[in-house]
Amino acid sequence: MIMNIFKKIINTIISFIYPQKCLICSKIITVKTHICEKCLNSIKLNLKVNKLEYDTNKFVPCISMFKYAGKVREFIHHFKFRGNKEISNYLVYKISDENIKNITKYDFDYITCVPLSKQRNRLRGYNQSECFARDLGKKIKIPYKDFLIKVLDNPPQHELPAAERIMNVQGVYSVLKISELKDKNILLCDDIMTTGNTLKECVRVLKKYGAKNVVCCTIAYV
Ligand SMILES: [Zn+2]
């Protein structure tokens, strides 16, 4: 009892000296959360399904949750470049039950993600697409598994002109755990879909090594 009161006093003093701030707008927040209500309410789900042609006349659906603009762009920027990996949880939280049905109708065995190179993962400390895939997996109750590995460290797609992006991803990815991939339905996650070239290459590799069906899912689309 006395210890609990003592802990409460210490926590109050700590939160007074180091107040919790919203990861997006830096406003001080009192409740135990990372993002203020105003910021969380300012992003709206805007689901879109694109068709990605990963091979000649072969397509897979790509479900994207938000349009990459305005406040969503800020969320993703903080998530990707400011070390705030908790943001993924808040983005996943916004996905409604109706949207969940749109994803789970495909009956997936595993959820996985587009990998980063070892060097980039070390620099950032985490793979944002993996955080999203794991959080989404928890919400829709699909187990997460690593299947793809990046074997070449290519320049980031967003730094290249569109014409060079197809070539830039070829031969960059390979597969782990081939026996576990065979005949499985895979949900492949990434952060942003721009041209879709990275996702197409990953789908091609997953299919080549035995995946039965692959559907892509990204936080946002450009
Ligand atoms: Zn805020």
Short mmCIF file of N, CA and C and ligand atoms in Angstrom, two decimals, residues 21-27 29 34-40 71, ligand 1:
data_model
loop_
_atom_site.label_atom_id
_atom_site.label_comp_id
_atom_site.label_asym_id
_atom_site.label_seq_id
_atom_site.Cartn_x
_atom_site.Cartn_y
_atom_site.Cartn_z
N LYS A 21 4.52 14.01 -24.46
CA LYS A 21 4.10 14.87 -25.57
C LYS A 21 3.60 14.05 -26.74
N CYS A 22 2.66 14.63 -27.48
CA CYS A 22 2.13 13.97 -28.68
C CYS A 22 3.28 13.82 -29.68
N LEU A 23 3.43 12.63 -30.24
CA LEU A 23 4.54 12.36 -31.17
C LEU A 23 4.40 13.16 -32.46
N ILE A 24 3.19 13.60 -32.77
CA ILE A 24 2.97 14.32 -34.02
C ILE A 24 3.07 15.84 -33.84
N CYS A 25 2.31 16.40 -32.86
CA CYS A 25 2.25 17.87 -32.76
C CYS A 25 2.99 18.42 -31.55
N SER A 26 3.55 17.54 -30.71
CA SER A 26 4.33 17.91 -29.51
C SER A 26 3.50 18.55 -28.39
N LYS A 27 2.18 18.53 -28.51
CA LYS A 27 1.33 19.06 -27.44
C LYS A 27 1.44 18.13 -26.21
N ILE A 29 0.35 15.83 -23.36
CA ILE A 29 -0.86 15.03 -23.14
C ILE A 29 -0.81 14.41 -21.75
N HIS A 34 0.48 8.05 -26.90
CA HIS A 34 1.59 8.70 -27.60
C HIS A 34 1.12 9.80 -28.53
N ILE A 35 -0.18 9.78 -28.84
CA ILE A 35 -0.71 10.73 -29.82
C ILE A 35 -1.97 11.39 -29.25
N CYS A 36 -2.07 12.70 -29.41
CA CYS A 36 -3.22 13.40 -28.85
C CYS A 36 -4.48 13.07 -29.66
N GLU A 37 -5.63 13.31 -29.02
CA GLU A 37 -6.90 12.97 -29.65
C GLU A 37 -7.11 13.73 -30.95
N LYS A 38 -6.69 15.01 -30.94
CA LYS A 38 -6.90 15.86 -32.13
C LYS A 38 -6.14 15.28 -33.33
N CYS A 39 -4.89 14.89 -33.13
CA CYS A 39 -4.10 14.31 -34.23
C CYS A 39 -4.70 12.99 -34.69
N LEU A 40 -5.09 12.16 -33.71
CA LEU A 40 -5.64 10.84 -34.06
C LEU A 40 -6.95 10.99 -34.84
N LYS A 71 -2.14 15.08 -42.98
CA LYS A 71 -1.72 14.59 -41.66
C LYS A 71 -1.19 13.15 -41.73
ZN ZN B 1 -1.08 15.85 -31.51
#
